[in-house]
CSV table of C-alpha atoms and ligand atoms in Angstrom, one decimal:
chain,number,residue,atom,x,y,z
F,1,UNK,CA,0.0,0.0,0.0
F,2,UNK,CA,3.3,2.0,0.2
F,3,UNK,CA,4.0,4.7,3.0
F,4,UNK,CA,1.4,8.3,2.8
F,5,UNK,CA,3.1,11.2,4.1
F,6,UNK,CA,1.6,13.9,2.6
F,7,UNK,CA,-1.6,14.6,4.6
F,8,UNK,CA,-1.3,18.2,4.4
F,9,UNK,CA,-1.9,18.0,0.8
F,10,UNK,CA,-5.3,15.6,2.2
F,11,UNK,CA,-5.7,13.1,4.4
F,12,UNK,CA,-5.7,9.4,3.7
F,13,UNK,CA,-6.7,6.5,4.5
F,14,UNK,CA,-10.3,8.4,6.0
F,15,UNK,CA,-12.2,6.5,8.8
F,16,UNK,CA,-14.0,3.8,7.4
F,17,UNK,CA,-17.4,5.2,8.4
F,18,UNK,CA,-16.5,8.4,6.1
F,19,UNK,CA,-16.7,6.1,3.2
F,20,UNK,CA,-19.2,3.9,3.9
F,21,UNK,CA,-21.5,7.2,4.4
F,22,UNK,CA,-20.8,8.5,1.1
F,23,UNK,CA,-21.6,5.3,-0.4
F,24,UNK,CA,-24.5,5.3,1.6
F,25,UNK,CA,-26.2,7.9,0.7
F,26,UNK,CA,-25.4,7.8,-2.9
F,27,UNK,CA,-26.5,4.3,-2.8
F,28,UNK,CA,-30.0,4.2,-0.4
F,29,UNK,CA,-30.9,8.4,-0.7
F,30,UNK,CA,-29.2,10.4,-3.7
F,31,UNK,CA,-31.6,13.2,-2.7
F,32,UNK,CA,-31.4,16.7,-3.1
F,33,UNK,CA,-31.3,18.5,0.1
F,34,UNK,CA,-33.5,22.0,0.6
F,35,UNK,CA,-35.8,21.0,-2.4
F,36,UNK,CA,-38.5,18.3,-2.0
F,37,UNK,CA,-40.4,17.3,0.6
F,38,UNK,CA,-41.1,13.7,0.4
F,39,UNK,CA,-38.6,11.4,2.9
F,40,UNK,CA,-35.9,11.0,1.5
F,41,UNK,CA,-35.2,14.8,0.6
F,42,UNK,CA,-36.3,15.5,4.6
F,43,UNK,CA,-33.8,12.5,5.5
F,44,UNK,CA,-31.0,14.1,3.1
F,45,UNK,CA,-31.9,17.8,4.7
F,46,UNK,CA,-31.2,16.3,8.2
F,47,UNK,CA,-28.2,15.2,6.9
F,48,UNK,CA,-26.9,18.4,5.9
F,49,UNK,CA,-28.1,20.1,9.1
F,50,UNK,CA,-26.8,17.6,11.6
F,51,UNK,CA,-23.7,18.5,9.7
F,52,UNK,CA,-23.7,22.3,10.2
F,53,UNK,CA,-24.5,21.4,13.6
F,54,UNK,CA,-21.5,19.1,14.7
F,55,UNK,CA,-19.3,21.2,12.3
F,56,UNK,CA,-20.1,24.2,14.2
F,57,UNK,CA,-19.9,22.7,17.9
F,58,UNK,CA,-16.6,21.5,17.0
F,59,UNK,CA,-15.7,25.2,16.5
F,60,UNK,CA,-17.8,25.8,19.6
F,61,UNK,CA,-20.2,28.2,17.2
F,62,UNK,CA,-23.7,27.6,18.1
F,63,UNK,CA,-25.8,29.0,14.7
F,64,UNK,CA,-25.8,26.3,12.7
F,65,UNK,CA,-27.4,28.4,10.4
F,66,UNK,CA,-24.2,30.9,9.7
F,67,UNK,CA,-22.4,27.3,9.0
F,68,UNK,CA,-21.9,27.4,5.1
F,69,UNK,CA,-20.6,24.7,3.2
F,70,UNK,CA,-18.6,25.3,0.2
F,71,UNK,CA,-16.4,22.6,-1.8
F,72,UNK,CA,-13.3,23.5,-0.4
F,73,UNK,CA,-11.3,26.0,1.6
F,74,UNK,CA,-10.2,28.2,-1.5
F,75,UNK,CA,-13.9,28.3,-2.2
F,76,UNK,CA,-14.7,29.3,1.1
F,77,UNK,CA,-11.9,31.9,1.3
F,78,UNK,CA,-12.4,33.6,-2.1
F,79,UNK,CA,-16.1,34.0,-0.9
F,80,UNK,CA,-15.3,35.9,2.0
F,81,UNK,CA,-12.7,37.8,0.5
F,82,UNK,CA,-14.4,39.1,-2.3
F,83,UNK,CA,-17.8,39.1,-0.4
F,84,UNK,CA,-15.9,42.0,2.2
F,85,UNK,CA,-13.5,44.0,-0.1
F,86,UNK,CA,-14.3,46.6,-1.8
F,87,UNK,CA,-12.5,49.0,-4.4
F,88,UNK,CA,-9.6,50.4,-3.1
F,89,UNK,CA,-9.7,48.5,0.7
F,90,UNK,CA,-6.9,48.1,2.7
F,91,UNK,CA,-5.3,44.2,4.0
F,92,UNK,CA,-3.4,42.8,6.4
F,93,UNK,CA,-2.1,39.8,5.8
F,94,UNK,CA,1.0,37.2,6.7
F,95,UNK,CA,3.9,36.1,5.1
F,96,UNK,CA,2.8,32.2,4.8
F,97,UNK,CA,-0.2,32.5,2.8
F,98,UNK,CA,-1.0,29.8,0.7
F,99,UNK,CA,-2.5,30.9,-3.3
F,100,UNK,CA,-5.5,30.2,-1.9
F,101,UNK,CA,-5.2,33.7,-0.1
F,102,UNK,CA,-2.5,35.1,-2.0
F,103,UNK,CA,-3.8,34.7,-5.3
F,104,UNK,CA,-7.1,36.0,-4.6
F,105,UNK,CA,-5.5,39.1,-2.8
F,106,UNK,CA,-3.2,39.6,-5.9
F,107,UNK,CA,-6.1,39.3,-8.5
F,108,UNK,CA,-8.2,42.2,-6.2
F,109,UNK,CA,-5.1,44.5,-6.3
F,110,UNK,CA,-5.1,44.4,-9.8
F,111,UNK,CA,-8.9,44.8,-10.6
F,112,UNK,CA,-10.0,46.8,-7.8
F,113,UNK,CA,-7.0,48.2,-6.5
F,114,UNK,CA,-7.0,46.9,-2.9
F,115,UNK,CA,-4.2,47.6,-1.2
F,116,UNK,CA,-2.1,44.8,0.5
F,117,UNK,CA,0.2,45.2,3.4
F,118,UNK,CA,2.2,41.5,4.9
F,119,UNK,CA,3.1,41.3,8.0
F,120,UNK,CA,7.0,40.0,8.5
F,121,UNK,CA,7.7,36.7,10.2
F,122,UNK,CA,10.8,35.2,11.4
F,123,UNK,CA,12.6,33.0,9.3
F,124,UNK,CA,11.3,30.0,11.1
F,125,UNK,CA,7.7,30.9,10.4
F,126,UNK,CA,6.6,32.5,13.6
F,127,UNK,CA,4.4,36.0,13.2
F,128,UNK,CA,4.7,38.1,15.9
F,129,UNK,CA,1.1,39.5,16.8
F,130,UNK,CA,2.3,42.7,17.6
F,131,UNK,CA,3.6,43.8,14.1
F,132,UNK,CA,0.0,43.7,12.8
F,133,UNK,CA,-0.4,47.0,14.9
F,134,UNK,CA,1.7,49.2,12.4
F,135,UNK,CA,0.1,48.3,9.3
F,136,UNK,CA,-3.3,49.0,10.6
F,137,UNK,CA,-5.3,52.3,9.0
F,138,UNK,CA,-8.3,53.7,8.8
F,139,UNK,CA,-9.9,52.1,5.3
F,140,UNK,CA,-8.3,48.7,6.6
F,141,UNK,CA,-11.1,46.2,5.9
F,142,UNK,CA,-9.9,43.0,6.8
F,143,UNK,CA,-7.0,41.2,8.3
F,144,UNK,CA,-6.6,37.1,6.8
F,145,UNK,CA,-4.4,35.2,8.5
F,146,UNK,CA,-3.9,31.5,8.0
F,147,UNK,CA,-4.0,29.3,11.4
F,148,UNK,CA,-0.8,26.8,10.5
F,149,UNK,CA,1.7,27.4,7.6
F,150,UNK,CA,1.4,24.5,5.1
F,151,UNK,CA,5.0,24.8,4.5
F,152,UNK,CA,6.4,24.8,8.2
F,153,UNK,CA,3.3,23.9,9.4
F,154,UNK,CA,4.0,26.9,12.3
F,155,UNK,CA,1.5,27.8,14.2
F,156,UNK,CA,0.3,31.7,13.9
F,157,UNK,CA,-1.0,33.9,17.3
F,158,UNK,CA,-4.3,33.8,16.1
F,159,UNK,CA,-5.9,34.7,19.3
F,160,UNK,CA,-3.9,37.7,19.5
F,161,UNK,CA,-4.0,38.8,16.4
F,162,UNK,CA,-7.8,38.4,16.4
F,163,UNK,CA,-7.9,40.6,19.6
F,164,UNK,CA,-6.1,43.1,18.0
F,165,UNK,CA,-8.9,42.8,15.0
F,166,UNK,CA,-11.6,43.1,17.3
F,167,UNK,CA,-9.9,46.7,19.0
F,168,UNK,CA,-10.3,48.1,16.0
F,169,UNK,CA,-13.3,46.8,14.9
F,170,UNK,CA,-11.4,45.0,11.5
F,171,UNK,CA,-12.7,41.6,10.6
F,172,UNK,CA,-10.4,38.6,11.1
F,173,UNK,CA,-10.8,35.7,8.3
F,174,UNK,CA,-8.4,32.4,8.9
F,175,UNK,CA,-7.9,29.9,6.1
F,176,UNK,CA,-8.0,26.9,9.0
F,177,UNK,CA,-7.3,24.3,6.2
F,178,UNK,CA,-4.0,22.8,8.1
F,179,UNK,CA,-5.2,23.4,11.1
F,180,UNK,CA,-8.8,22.1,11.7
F,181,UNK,CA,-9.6,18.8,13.4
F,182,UNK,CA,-6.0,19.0,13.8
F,183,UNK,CA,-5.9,21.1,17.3
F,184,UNK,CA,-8.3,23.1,19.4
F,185,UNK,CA,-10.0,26.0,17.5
F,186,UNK,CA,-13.0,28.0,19.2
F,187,UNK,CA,-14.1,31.1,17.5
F,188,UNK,CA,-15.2,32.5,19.9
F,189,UNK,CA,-12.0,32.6,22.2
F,190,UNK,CA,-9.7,32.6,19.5
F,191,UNK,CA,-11.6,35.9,18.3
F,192,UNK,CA,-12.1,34.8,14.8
F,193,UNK,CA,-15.2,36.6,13.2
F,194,UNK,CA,-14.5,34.2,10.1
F,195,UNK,CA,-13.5,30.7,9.8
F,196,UNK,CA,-12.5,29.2,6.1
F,197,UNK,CA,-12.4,25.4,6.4
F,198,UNK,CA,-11.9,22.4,4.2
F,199,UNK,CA,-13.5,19.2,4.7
F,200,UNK,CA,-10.6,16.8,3.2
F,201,UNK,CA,-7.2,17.3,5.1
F,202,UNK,CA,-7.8,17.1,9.3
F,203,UNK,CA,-11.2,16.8,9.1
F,204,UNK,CA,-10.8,13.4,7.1
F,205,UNK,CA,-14.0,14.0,5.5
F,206,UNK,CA,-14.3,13.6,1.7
F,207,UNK,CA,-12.4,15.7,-1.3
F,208,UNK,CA,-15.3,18.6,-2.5
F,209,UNK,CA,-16.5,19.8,1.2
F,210,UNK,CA,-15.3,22.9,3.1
F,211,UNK,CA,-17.2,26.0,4.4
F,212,UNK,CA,-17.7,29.0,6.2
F,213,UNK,CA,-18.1,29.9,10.0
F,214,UNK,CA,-19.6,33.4,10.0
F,215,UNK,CA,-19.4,34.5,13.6
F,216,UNK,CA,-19.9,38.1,12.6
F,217,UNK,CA,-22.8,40.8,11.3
F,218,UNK,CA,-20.3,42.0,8.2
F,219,UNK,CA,-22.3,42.1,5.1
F,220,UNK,CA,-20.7,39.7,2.8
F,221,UNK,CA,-22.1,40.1,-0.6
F,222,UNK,CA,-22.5,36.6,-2.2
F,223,UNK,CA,-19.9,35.9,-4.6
F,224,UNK,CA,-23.0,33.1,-6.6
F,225,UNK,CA,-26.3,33.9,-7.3
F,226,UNK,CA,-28.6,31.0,-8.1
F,227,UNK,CA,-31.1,28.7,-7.1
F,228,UNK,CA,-31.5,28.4,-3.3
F,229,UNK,CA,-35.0,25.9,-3.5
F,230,UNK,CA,-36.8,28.7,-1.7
F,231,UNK,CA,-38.1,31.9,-1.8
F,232,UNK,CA,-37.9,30.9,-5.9
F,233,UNK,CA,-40.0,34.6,-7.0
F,234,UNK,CA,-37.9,36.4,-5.5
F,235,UNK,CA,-35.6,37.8,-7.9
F,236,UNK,CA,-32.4,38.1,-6.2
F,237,UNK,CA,-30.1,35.6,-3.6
F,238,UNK,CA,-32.0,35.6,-0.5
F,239,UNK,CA,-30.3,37.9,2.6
F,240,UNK,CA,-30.9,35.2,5.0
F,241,UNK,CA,-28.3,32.6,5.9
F,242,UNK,CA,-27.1,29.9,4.8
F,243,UNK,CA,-28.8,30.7,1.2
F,244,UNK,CA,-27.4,34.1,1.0
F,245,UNK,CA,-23.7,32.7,0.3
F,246,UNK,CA,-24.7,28.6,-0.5
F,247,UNK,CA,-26.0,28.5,-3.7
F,248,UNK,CA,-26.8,25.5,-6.2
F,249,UNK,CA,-27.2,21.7,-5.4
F,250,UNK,CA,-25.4,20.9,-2.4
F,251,UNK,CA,-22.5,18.0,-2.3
F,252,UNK,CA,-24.8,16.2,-0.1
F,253,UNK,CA,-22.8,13.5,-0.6
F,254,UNK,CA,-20.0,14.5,0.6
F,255,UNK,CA,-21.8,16.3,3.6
F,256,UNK,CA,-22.5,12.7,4.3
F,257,UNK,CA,-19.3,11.9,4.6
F,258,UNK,CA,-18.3,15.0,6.3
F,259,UNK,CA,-20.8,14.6,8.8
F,260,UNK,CA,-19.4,11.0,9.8
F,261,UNK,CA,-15.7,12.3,10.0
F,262,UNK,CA,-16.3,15.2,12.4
F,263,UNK,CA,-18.1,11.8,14.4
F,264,UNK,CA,-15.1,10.2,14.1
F,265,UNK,CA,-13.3,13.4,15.6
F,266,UNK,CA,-15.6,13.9,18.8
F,267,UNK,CA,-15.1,10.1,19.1
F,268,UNK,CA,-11.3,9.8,19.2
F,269,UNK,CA,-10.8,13.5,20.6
F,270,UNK,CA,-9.2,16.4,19.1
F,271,UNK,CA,-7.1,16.8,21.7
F,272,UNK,CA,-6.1,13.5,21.8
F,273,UNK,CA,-5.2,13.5,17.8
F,274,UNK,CA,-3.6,17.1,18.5
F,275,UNK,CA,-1.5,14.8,20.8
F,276,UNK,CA,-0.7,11.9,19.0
F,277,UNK,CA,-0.1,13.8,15.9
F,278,UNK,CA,2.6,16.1,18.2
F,279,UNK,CA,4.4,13.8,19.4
F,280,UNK,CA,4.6,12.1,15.6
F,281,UNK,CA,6.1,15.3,15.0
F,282,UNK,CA,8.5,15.3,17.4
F,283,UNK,CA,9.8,11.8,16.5
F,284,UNK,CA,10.0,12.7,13.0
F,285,UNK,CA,12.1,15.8,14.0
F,286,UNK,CA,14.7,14.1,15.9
F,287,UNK,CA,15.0,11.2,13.8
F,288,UNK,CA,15.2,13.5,10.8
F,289,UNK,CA,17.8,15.7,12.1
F,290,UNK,CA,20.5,12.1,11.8
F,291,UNK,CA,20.1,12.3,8.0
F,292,UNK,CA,23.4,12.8,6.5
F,293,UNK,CA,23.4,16.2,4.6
F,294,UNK,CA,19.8,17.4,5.5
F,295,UNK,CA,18.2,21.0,6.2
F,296,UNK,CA,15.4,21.4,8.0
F,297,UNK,CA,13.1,24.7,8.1
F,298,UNK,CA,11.1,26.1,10.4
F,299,UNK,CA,11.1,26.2,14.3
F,300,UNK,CA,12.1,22.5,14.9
F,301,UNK,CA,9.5,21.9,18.2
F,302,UNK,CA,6.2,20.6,17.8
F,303,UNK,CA,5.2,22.7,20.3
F,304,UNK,CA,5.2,25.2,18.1
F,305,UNK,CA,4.0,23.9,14.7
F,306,UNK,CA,1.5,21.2,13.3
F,307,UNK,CA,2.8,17.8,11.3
F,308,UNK,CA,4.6,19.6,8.6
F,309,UNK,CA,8.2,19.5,8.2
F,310,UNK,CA,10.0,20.7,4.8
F,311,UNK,CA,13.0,19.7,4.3
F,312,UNK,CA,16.2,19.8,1.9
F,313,UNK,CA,19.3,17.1,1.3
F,314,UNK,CA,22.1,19.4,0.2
F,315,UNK,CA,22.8,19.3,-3.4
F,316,UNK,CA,20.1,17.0,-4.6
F,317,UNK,CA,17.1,18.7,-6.1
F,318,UNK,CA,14.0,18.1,-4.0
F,319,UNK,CA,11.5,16.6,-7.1
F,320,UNK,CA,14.6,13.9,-7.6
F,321,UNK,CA,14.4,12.6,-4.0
F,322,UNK,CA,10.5,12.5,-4.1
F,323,UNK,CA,10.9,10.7,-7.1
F,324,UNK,CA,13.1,8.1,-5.6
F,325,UNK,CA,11.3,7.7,-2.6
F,326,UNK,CA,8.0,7.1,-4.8
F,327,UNK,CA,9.6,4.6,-7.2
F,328,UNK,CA,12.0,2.7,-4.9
F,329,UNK,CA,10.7,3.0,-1.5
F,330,UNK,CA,7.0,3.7,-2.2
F,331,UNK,CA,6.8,6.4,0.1
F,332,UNK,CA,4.6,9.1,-1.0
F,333,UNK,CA,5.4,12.8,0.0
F,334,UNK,CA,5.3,16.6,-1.6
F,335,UNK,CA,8.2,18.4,-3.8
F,336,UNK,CA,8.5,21.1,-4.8
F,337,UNK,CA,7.1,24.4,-4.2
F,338,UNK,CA,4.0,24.0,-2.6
F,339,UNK,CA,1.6,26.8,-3.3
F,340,UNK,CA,3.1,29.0,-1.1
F,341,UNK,CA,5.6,31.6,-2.8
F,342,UNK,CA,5.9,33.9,0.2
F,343,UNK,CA,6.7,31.2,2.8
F,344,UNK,CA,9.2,29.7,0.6
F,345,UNK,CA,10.9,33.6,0.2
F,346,UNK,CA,10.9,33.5,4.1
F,347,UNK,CA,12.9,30.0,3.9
F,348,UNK,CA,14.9,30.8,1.3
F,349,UNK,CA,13.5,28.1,-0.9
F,350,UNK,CA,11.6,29.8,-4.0
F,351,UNK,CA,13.5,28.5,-6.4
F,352,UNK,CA,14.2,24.9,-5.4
F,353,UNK,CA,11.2,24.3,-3.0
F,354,UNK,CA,11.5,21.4,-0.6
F,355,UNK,CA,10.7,18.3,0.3
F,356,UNK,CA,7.3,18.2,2.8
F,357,UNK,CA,6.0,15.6,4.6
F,358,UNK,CA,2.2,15.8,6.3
F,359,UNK,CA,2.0,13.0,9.2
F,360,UNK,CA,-1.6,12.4,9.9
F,361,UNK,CA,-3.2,10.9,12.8
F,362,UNK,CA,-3.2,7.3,10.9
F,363,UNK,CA,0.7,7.7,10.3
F,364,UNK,CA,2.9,5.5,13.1
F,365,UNK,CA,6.5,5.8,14.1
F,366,UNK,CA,7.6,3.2,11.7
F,367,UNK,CA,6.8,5.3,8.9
F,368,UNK,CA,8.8,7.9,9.6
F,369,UNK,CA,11.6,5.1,10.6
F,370,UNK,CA,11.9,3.9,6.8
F,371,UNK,CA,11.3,7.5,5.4
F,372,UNK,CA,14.6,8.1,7.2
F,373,UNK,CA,16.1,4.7,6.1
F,374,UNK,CA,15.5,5.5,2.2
F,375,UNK,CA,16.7,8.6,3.0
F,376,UNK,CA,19.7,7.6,4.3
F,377,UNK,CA,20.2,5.0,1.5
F,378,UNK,CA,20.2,7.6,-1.1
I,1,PLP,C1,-2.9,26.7,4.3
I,1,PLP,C2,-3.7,26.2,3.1
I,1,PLP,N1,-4.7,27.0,2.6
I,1,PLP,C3,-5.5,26.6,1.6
I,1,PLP,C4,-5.3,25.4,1.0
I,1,PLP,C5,-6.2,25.0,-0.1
I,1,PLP,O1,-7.0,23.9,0.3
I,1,PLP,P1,-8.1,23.4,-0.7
I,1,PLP,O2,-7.4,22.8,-1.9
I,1,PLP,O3,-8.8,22.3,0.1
I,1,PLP,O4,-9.0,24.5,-1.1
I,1,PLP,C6,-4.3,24.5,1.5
I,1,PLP,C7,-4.1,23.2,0.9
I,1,PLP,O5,-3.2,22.9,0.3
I,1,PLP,C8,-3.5,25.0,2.6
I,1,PLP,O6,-2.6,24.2,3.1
């Protein structure tokens, strides 16, 4: 079956349960959901709110309603982004951004002229929360910060950086793709008005589900206008949530599967996979570090950081290890640059990228004992 390492790209294997949902449902229901009103529709409704539910207890966010599913996190985060700025708005944002924010910030400084500011990091990754103070103006409409860099997998102050937000009233988005189901988050006391989430990477719920926490009163004017299956006269998207920014058939099927993985979380324990995933981590580091030849980035203590390491073996290009890895050793991780240009300047990486691997709660010790064995045999 050959050695996964590269959960932070997505998770695999998923809980058995997650599978067996979406095969479930696709097999016994195949409903739409928020359209008819014979049983099955109900029974696939239920589905999608017991969902936006348990996704939103798990970010200790009680309106279920303000819970909006998307298909991904760059879905989600493009919706909020260009839901809240307007022409000419001022950003903060942080120097480990993945294209998922980066791009989308890039492409509204070009057509409306919003104005971006970054806020520096050190060269390990780490943000210091009170650096966001000097970029902060008047016309500064939002600050987006990811949670956990996908390159160092550091972990950002967000809960000081979101009580800065909220002292000047400036709302806080964080793309939680690394990050959720993979430590504690609670909006409300990590003071994040927005949450961008992705269903297939912590969460170990199916590819083609993320969403939207809205913990705030912002308007966000709905990137999608469509059918909602209510309300059908009325001419324009509805202003009531979750139909004002979910739009379209729903991926109900993948909500099913979603829905069985955040389950599977409560079950096991995010703190308990925070744990286990940590200490992974800190095996990983140590073993790492007696590699002949090899760089590590970022902080180097999994106290600070997620399951991400990047790495480098001096004078070997990063794609050529991966490659051997795959082909000899069939052990599967990332090379290359990986979607995050800025993090990689921080690094010093942008032209030759790294090596990355993404331990996930279903990776043991062992596998990171014959990653470093291959390694060494190079
Ligand atoms: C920090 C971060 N943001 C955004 C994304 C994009 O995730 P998705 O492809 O699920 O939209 C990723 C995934 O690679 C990521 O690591």
């Amino acid at each position: 079956m050959g050695i996964y390492l590269d959960n932070a790209a997505t998770s695999f294997p998923k809980p058995k349960e997650v599978a067996t949902a979406v095969y479930d449902f696709m097999v016994n229901n195949g409903t739409s959901s928020g359209r008819g009103s014979y049983k099955k529709a109900m029974q696939s409704d239920y589905i999608v709110y017991e969902c936006r539910k348990l996704i939103g207890k798990l970010f200790n966010f009680d309106n279920p309603k303000k819970v909006i599913f998307t298909s991904n996190v760059t879905d989600s985060l493009n919706i909020a982004m260009r839901g809240i700025l307007k022409e000419n708005d001022h950003v903060i944002t942080s120097s480990l951004e993945h294209n998922a924010v980066w791009r989308c910030l890039k492409t509204l400084e070009r057509d409306i002229n919003i104005k971006i500011d970054t806020v520096e990091c050190s060269k390990d990754g780490i943000t210091n929360p009170q650096d966001i103070k000097k970029y902060i103006k008047k016309d500064t409409a939002l600050i987006v910060f990811t949670q956990a860099s996908n390159v160092l997998g550091t972990i950002q102050p967000i809960r000081e950086i979101g009580a800065i937000a909220r002292e000047h009233n400036i709302p806080f988005l964080v793309d939680s793709a690394q990050s959720a189901g993979a430590m504690k988050i609670d909006v409300k006391e990590d003071n994040i008005d927005i949450l961008a989430f992705t269903g297939h990477k912590s969460l170990l719920g199916p590819m083609g589900t993320g969403g939207l926490i809205i913990n705030t009163n912002i308007d966000i004017k709905p990137l999608k206008a469509g059918g909602t299956g209510g309300d059908s006269a009325y001419e324009y998207q509805p202003d009531y949530y979750p139909n004002h920014l979910e739009t379209g058939t729903s991926n109900v099927s993948g909500i099913a599967g979603l829905r069985e993985a955040i389950k599977f979380l409560n079950k096991e324990g995010i703190e308990n996979i925070h744990n286990k995933e940590k200490e992974l981590t800190k095996y990983a580091l140590e073993k790492l570090e007696t590699v002949k030849d090899i760089e590590i980035y970022g902080p180097k203590d999994c106290e600070k950081m997620l399951s991400v390491i990047s790495f480098n073996i001096k004078d070997k290009r990063p794609e050529d290890v991966g490659s051997i890895l795959d082909q000899k050793y069939d052990i599967m991780l990332r090379a290359g640059l990986h979607c995050a240009p800025t993090a990689h300047s921080v690094i010093g990486t942008k032209e030759r990228g790294t090596l990355r691997i993404g331990l996930g709660y279903f990776n043991e010790k062992e596998d990171i004992d014959k990653l470093v064995e291959a390694l060494n045999n190079l």
